mmCIF file of C-alpha atoms in Angstrom:
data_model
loop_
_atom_site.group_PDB
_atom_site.id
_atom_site.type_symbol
_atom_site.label_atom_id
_atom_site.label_comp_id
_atom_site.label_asym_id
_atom_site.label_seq_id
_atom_site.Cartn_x
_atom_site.Cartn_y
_atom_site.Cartn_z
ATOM 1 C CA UNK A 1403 -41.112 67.521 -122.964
ATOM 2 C CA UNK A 1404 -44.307 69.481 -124.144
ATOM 3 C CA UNK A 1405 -46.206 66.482 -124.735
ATOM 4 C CA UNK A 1406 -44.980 64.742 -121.391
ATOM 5 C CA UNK A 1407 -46.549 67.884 -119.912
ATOM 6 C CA UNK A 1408 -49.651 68.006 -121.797
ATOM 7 C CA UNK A 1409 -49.907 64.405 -121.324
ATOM 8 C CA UNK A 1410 -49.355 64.718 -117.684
ATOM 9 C CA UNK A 1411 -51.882 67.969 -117.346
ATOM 10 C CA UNK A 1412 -54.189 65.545 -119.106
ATOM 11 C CA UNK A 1413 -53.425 62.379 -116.337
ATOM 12 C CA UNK A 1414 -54.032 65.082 -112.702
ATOM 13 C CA UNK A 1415 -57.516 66.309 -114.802
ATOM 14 C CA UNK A 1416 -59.054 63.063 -114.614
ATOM 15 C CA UNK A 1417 -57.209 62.160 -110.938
ATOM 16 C CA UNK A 1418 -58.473 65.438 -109.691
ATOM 17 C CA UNK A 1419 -61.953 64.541 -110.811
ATOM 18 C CA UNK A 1420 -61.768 60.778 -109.540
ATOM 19 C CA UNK A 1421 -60.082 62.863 -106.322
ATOM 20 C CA UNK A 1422 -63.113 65.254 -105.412
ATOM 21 C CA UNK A 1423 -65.864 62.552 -106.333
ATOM 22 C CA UNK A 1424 -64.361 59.840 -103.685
ATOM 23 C CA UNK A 1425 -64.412 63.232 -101.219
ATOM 24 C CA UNK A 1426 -67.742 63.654 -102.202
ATOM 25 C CA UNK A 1427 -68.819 60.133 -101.887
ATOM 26 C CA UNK A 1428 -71.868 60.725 -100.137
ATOM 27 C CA UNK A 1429 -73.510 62.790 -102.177
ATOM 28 C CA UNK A 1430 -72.184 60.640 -105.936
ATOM 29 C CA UNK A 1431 -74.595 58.840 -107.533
ATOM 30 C CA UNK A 1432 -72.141 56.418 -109.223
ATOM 31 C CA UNK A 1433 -72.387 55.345 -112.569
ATOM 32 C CA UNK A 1434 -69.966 52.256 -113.647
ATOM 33 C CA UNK A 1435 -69.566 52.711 -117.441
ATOM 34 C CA UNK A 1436 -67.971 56.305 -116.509
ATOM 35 C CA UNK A 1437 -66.036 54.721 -113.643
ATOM 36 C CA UNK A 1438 -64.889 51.855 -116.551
ATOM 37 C CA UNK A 1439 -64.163 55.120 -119.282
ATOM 38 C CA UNK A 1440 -61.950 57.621 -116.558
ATOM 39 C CA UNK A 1441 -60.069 54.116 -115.930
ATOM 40 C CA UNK A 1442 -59.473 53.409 -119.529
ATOM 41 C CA UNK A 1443 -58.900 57.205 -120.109
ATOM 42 C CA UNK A 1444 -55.405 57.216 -117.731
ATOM 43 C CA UNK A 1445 -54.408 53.824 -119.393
ATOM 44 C CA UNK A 1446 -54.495 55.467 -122.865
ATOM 45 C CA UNK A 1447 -52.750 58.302 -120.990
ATOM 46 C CA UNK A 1448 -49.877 55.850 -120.197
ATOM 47 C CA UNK A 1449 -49.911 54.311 -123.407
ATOM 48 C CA UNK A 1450 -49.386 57.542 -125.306
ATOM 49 C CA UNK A 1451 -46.640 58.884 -123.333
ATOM 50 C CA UNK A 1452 -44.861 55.345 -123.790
ATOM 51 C CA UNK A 1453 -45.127 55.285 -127.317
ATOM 52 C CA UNK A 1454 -44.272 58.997 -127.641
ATOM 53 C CA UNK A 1455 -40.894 58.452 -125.974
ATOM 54 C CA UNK A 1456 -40.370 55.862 -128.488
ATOM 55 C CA UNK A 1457 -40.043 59.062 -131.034
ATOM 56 C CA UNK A 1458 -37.318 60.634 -128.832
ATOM 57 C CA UNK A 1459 -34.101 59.476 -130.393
ATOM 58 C CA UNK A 1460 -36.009 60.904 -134.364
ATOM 59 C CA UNK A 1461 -34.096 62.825 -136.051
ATOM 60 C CA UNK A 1462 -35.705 63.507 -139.486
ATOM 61 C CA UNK A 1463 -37.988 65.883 -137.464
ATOM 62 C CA UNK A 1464 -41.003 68.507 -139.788
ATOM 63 C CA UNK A 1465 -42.983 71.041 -137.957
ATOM 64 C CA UNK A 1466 -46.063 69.021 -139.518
ATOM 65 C CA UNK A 1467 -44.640 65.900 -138.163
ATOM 66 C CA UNK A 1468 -44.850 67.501 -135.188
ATOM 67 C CA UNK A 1469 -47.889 69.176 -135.263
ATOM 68 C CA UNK A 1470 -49.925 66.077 -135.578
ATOM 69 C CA UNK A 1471 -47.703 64.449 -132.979
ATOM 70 C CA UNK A 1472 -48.718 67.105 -130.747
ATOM 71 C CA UNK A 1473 -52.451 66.936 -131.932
ATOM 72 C CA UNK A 1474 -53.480 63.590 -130.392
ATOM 73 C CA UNK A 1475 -52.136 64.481 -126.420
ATOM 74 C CA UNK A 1476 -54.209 68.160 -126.662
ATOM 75 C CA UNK A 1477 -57.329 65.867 -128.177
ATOM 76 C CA UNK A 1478 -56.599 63.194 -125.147
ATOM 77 C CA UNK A 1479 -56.437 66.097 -122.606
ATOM 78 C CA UNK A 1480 -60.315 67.155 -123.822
ATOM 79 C CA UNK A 1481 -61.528 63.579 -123.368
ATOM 80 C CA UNK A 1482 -60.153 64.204 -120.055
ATOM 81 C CA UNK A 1483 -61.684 67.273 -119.228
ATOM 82 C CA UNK A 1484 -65.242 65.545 -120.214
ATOM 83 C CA UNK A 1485 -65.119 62.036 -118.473
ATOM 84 C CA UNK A 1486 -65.558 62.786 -115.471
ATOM 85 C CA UNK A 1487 -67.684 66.306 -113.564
ATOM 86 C CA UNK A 1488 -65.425 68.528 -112.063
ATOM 87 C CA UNK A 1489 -68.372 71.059 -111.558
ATOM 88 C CA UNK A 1490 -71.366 70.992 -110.174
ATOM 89 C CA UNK A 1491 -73.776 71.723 -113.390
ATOM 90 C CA UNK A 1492 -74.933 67.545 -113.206
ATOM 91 C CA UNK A 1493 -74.660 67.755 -109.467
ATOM 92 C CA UNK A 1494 -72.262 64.727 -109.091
ATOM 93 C CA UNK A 1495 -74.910 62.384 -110.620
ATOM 94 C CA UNK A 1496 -72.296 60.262 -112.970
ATOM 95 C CA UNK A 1497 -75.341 58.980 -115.217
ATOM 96 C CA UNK A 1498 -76.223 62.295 -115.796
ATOM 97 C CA UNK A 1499 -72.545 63.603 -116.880
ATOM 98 C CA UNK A 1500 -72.011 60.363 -118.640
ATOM 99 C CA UNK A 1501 -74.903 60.615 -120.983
ATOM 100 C CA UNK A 1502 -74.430 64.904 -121.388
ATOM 101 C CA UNK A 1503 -71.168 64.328 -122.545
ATOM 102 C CA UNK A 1504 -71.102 61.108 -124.477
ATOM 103 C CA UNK A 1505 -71.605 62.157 -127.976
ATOM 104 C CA UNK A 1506 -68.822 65.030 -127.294
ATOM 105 C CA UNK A 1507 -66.230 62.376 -125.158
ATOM 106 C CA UNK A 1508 -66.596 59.511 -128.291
ATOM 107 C CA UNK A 1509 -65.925 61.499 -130.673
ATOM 108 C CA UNK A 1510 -63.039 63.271 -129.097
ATOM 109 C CA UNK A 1511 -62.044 59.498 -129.083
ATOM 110 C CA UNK A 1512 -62.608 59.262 -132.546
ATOM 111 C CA UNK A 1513 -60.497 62.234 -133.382
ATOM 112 C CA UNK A 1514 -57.526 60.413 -130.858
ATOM 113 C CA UNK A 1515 -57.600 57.181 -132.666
ATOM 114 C CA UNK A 1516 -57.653 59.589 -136.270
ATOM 115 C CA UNK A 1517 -54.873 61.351 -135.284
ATOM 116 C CA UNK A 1518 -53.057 58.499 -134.283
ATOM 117 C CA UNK A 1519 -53.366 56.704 -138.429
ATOM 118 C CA UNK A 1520 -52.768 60.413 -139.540
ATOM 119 C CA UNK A 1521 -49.427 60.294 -137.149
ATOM 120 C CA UNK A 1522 -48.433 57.558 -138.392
ATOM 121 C CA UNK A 1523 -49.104 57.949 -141.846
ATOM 122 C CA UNK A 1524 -47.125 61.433 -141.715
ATOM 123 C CA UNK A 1525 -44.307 60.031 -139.307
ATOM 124 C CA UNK A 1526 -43.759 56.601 -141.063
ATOM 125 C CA UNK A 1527 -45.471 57.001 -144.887
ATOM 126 C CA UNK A 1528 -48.261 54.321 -144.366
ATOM 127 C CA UNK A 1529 -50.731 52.886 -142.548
ATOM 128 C CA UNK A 1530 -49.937 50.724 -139.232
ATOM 129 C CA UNK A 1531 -49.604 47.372 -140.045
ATOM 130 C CA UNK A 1532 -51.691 44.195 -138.957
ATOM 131 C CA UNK A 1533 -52.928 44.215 -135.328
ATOM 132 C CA UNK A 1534 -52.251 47.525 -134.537
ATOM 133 C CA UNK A 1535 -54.191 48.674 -137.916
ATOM 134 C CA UNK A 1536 -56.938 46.519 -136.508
ATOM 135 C CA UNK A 1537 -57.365 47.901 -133.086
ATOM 136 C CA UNK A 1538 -57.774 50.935 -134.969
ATOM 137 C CA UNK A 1539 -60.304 50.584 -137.032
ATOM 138 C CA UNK A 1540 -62.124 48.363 -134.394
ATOM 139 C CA UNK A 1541 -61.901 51.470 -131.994
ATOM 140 C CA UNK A 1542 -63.060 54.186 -134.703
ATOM 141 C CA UNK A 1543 -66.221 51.706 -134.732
ATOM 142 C CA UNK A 1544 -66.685 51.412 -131.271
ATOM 143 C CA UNK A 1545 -66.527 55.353 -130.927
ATOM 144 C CA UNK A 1546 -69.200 56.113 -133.802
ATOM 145 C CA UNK A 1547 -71.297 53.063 -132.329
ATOM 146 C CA UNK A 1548 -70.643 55.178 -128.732
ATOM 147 C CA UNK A 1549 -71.435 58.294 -130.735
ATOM 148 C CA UNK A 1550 -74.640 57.727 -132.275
ATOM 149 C CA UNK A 1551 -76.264 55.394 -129.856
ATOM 150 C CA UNK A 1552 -78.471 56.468 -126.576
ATOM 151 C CA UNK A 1553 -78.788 52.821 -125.325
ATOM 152 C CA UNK A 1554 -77.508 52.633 -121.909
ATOM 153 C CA UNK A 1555 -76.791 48.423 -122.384
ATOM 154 C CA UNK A 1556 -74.664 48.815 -125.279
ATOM 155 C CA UNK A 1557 -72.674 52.060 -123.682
ATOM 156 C CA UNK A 1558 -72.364 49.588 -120.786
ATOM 157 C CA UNK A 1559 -71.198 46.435 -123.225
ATOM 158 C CA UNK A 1560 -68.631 49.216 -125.034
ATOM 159 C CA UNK A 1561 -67.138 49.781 -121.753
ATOM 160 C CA UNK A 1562 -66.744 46.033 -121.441
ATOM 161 C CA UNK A 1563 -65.427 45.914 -124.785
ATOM 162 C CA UNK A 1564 -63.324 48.575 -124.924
ATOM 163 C CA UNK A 1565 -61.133 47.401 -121.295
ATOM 164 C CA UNK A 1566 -61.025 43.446 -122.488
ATOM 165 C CA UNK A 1567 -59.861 44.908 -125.943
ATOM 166 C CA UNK A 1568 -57.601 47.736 -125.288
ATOM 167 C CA UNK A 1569 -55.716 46.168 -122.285
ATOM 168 C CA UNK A 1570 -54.478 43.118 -124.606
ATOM 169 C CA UNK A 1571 -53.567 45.684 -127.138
ATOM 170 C CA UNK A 1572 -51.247 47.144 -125.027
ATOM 171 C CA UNK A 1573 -49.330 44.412 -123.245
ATOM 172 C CA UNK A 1574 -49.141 43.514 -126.983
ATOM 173 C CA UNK A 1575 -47.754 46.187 -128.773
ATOM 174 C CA UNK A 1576 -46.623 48.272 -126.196
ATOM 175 C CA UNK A 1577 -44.842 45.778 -123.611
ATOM 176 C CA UNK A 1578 -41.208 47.133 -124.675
ATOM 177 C CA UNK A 1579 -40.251 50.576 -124.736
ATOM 178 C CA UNK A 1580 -38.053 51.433 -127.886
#
C-alpha cells in the first residue's frame, strides 16, 4: 500500500505540473525533450507499480528487503518533483528548467535504475537475467551520458532513445502481471 501511495503521490506531481503548464499555455515556452522525459517519467511510474504488485503474494519478507523496495518509488517521486516547473523560479521557460535540472533529474535516474539491480539482487540473490540485465545497464549509460553532457542534440537524441527503448522493454517484460 505505501508504495502504491508513494508511487501514486509521485504520478499527480508530474500531472499537476503537465496540469498548470497547459493552463498556462500562453505564457510556456515549450521545450520537447522535457515534454518526451515527464511522458516517459509516468510510464516508468506505471511500470513500477506493476512490477511491485508482482511482490504482493512474498512471503519471505526482511526489513532490508524492504527498505530497498521502498527506495526506488521515493527516488522516482524526486525525478518527479524535477521534470517538470511547478514554480515560477525558470518562469515557465521548459528549456530553462530542463537544462537547471538535468544533471540532478539523470542522476536521480541513475540511482532508480541502481536501486532496481540492488532490489533485485537483495530480493532474488543475483543479477536480472538477459534482456532485462541489458536494459539496465543500457539505461545507467544513457543517464551518465544525460549526466555529464550539455549538448542540447544528444539530450534531444536520449529522449528519442530512451521512449523507442523503454516502451519495447515494457510490453516485453512487463505485458503480464504475476
Amino acid at each position: 500500500m505505501l508504495l502504491s501511495i508513494i508511487l501514486g503521490l509521485g504520478i499527480a506531481h508530474v500531472l499537476g505540473a503537465l496540469g498548470r503548464l497547459i493552463r498556462r499555455r500562453e505564457d510556456v515556452a515549450g521545450y520537447w525533450p522535457a515534454w518526451t522525459w515527464a511522458g516517459i517519467l509516468l510510464l516508468v511510474h506505471v511500470q513500477m507499480w506493476w512490477s511491485m504488485f508482482g511482490l504482493r503474494d512474498r512471503a519471505d519478507w526482511t526489513f532490508a528487503g524492504f527498505g530497498i523496495v521502498l527506495m526506488q518509488p521515493l527516488a522516482l517521486y524526486v525525478a518527479a518533483a524535477l521534470v517538470l516547473p511547478t514554480d515560477d523560479v525558470d518562469g515557465l521557460d521548459l528549456r530553462t528548467h530542463y537544462w537547471r535540472q538535468a544533471r540532478w533529474f539523470f542522476a536521480v535516474l541513475f540511482a532508480v535504475a541502481t536501486i532496481s539491480l540492488a532490489k533485485e539482487w537483495v530480493l532474488e540473490g543475483g543479477w536480472p537475467q538477459g534482456a532485462n540485465l541489458a536494459f539496465h545497464l543500457v539505461f545507467l549509460g544513457l543517464c551518465t551520458l544525460s549526466m555529464v553532457s550539455r549538448k542540447a542534440r544528444l539530450h534531444a537524441a536520449l529522449a528519442l532513445f530512451a521512449t523507442g527503448f523503454f516502451v519495447p522493454y515494457v510490453a516485453l517484460l512487463f505485458a503480464r502481471l504475476a
